[in-house]
PDB file of C-alpha atoms in Angstrom:
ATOM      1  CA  UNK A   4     -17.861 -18.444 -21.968  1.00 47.00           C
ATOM      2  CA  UNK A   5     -16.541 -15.712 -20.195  1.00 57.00           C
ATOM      3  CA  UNK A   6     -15.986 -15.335 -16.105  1.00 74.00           C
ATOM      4  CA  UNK A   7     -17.738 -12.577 -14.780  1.00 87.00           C
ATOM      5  CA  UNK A   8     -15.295 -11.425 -12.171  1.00 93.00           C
ATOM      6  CA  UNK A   9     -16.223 -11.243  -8.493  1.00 96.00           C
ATOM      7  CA  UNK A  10     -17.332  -7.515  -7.290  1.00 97.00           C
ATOM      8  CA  UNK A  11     -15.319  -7.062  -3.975  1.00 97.00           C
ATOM      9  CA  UNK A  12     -16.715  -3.330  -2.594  1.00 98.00           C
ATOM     10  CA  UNK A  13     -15.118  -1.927   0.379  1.00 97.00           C
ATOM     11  CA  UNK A  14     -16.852   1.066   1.734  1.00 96.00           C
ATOM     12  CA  UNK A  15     -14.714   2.933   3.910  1.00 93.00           C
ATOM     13  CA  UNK A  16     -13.611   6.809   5.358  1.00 90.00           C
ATOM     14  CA  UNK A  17     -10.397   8.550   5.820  1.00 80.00           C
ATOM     15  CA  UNK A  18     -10.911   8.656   9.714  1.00 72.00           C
ATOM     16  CA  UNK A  19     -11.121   5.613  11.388  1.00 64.00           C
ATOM     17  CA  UNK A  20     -13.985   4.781  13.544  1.00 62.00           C
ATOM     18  CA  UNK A  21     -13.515   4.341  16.990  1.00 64.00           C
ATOM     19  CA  UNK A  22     -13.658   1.341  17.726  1.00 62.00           C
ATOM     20  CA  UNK A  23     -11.409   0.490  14.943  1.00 63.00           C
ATOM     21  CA  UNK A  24      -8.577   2.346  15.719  1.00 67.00           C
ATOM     22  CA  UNK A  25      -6.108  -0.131  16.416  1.00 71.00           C
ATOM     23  CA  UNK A  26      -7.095  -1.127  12.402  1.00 76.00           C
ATOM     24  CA  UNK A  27      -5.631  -0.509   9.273  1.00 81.00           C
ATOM     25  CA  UNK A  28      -7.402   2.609   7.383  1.00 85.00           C
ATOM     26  CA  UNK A  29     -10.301   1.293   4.731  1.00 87.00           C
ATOM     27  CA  UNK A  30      -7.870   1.976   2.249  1.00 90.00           C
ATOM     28  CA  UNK A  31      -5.282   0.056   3.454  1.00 90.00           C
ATOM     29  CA  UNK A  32      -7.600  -2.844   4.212  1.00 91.00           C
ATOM     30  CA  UNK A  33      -8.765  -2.643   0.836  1.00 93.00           C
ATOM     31  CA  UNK A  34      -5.052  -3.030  -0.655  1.00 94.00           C
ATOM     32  CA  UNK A  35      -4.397  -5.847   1.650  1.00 94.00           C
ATOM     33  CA  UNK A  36      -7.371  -7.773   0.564  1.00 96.00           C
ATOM     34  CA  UNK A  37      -7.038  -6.945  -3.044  1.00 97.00           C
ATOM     35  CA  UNK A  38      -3.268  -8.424  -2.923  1.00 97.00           C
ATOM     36  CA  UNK A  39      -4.195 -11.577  -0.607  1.00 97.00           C
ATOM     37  CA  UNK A  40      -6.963 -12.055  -2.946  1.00 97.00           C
ATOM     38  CA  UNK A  41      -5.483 -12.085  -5.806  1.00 97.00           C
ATOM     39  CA  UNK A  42      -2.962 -14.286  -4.501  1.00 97.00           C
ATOM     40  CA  UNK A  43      -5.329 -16.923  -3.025  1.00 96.00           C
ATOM     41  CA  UNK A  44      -7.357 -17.262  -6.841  1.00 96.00           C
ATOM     42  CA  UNK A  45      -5.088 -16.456  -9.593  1.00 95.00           C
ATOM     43  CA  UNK A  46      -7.055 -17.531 -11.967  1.00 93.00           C
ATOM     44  CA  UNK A  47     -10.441 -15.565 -10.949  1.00 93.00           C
ATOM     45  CA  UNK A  48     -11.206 -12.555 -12.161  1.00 95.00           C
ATOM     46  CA  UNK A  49     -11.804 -10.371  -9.057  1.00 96.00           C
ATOM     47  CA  UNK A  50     -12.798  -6.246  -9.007  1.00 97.00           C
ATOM     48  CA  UNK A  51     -12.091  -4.219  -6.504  1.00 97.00           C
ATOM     49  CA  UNK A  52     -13.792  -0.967  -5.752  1.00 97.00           C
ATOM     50  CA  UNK A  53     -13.352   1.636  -2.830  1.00 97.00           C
ATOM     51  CA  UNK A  54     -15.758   3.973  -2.048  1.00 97.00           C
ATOM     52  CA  UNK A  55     -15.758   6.716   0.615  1.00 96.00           C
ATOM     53  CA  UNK A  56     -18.514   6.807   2.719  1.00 96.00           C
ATOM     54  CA  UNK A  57     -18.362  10.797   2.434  1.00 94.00           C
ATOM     55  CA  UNK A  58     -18.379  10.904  -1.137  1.00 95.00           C
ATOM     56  CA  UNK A  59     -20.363   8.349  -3.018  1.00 96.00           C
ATOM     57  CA  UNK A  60     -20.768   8.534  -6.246  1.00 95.00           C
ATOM     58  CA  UNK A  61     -23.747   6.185  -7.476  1.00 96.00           C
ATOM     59  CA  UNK A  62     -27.420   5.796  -5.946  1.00 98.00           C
ATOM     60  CA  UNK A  63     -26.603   2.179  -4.448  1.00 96.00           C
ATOM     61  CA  UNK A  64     -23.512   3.731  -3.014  1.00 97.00           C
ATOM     62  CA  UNK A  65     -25.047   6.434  -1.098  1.00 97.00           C
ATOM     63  CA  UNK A  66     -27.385   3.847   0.313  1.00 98.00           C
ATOM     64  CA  UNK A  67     -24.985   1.978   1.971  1.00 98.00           C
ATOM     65  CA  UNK A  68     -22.418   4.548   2.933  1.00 97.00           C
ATOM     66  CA  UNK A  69     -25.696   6.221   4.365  1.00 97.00           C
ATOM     67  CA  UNK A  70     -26.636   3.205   6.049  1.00 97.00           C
ATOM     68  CA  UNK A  71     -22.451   3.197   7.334  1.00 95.00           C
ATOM     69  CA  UNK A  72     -23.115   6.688   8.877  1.00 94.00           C
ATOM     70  CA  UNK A  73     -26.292   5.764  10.528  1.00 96.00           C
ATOM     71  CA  UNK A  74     -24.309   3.177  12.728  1.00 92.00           C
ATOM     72  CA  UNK A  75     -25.893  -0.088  10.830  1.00 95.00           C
ATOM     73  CA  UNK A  76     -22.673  -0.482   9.781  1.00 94.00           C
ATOM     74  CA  UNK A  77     -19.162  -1.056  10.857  1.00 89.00           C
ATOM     75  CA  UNK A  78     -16.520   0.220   8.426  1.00 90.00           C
ATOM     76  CA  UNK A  79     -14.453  -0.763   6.406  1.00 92.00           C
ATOM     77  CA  UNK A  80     -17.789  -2.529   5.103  1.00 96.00           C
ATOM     78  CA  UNK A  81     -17.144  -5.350   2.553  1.00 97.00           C
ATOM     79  CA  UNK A  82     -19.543  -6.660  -0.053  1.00 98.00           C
ATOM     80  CA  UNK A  83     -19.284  -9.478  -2.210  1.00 97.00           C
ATOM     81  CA  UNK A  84     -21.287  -9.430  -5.362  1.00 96.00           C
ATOM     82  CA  UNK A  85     -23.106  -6.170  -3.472  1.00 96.00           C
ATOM     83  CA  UNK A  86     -23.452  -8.862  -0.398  1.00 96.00           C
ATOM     84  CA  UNK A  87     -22.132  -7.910   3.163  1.00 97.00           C
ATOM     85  CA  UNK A  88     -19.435 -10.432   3.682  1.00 96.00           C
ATOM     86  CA  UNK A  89     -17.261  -8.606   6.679  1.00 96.00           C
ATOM     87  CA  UNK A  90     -17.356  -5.228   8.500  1.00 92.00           C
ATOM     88  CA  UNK A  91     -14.956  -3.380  11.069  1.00 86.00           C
ATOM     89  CA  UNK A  92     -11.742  -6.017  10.971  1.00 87.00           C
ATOM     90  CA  UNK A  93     -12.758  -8.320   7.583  1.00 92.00           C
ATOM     91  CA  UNK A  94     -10.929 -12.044   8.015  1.00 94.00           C
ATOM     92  CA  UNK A  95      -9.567 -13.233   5.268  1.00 95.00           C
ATOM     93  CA  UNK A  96     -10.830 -17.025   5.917  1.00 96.00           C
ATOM     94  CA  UNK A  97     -14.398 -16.215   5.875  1.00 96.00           C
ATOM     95  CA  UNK A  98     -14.146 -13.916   2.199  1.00 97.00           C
ATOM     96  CA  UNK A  99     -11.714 -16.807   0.891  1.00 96.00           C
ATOM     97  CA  UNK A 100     -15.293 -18.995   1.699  1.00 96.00           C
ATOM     98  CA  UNK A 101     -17.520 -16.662   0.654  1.00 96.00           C
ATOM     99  CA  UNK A 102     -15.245 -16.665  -3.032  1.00 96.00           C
ATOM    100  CA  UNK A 103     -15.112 -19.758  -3.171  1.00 94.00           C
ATOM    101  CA  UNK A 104     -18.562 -19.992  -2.946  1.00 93.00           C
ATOM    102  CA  UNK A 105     -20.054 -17.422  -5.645  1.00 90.00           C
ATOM    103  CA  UNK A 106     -17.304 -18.762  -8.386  1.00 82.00           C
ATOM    104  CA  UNK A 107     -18.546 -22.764  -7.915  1.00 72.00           C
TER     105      UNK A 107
END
């Protein structure tokens, strides 16, 4: 039987917003996570998509990055398996959990 790996979404601009200035970028959150993560469960198959809130490409994208712009939102927004799991400064305890918990 094969995994089906773990959808890990960041949504995320090139400007920061402002109340997350003292924050890595999106980007760089997302490159942090995706290297902690992958460290934490070797063995788990985990994805890892970026998408920028001022260019998204698919329907369910522009729903949330829409949703980002209309202040609902902190970014960088994470989802898990198209879940929220963190927004505006993401701790890597809590997603560790929230792994652990989608790949019992």
């Amino acid at each position: 039987m094969t995994m089906k790996p773990v959808q890990i979404t960041i949504f995320g601009a090139e400007q920061k917003c402002a109340s997350c200035i003292h924050l890595p970028s999106a980007k760089e959150t997302m490159e942090w996570l995706e290297a902690a993560l992958t460290r934490k469960f070797p063995d788990k198959k985990l994805a890892f998509t970026y998408v920028d809130i001022e260019d998204p490409q698919s329907q369910e994208e522009k729903e949330w990055a829409e949703a980002i712009l209309n202040d609902e939102y902190f970014y960088p927004l994470v989802l898990i398996n198209g879940e929220v799991s963190a927004e505006g400064d993401p701790h890597l305890p809590a997603l560790v959990k929230q792994i652990q918990a989608v790949t019992v």
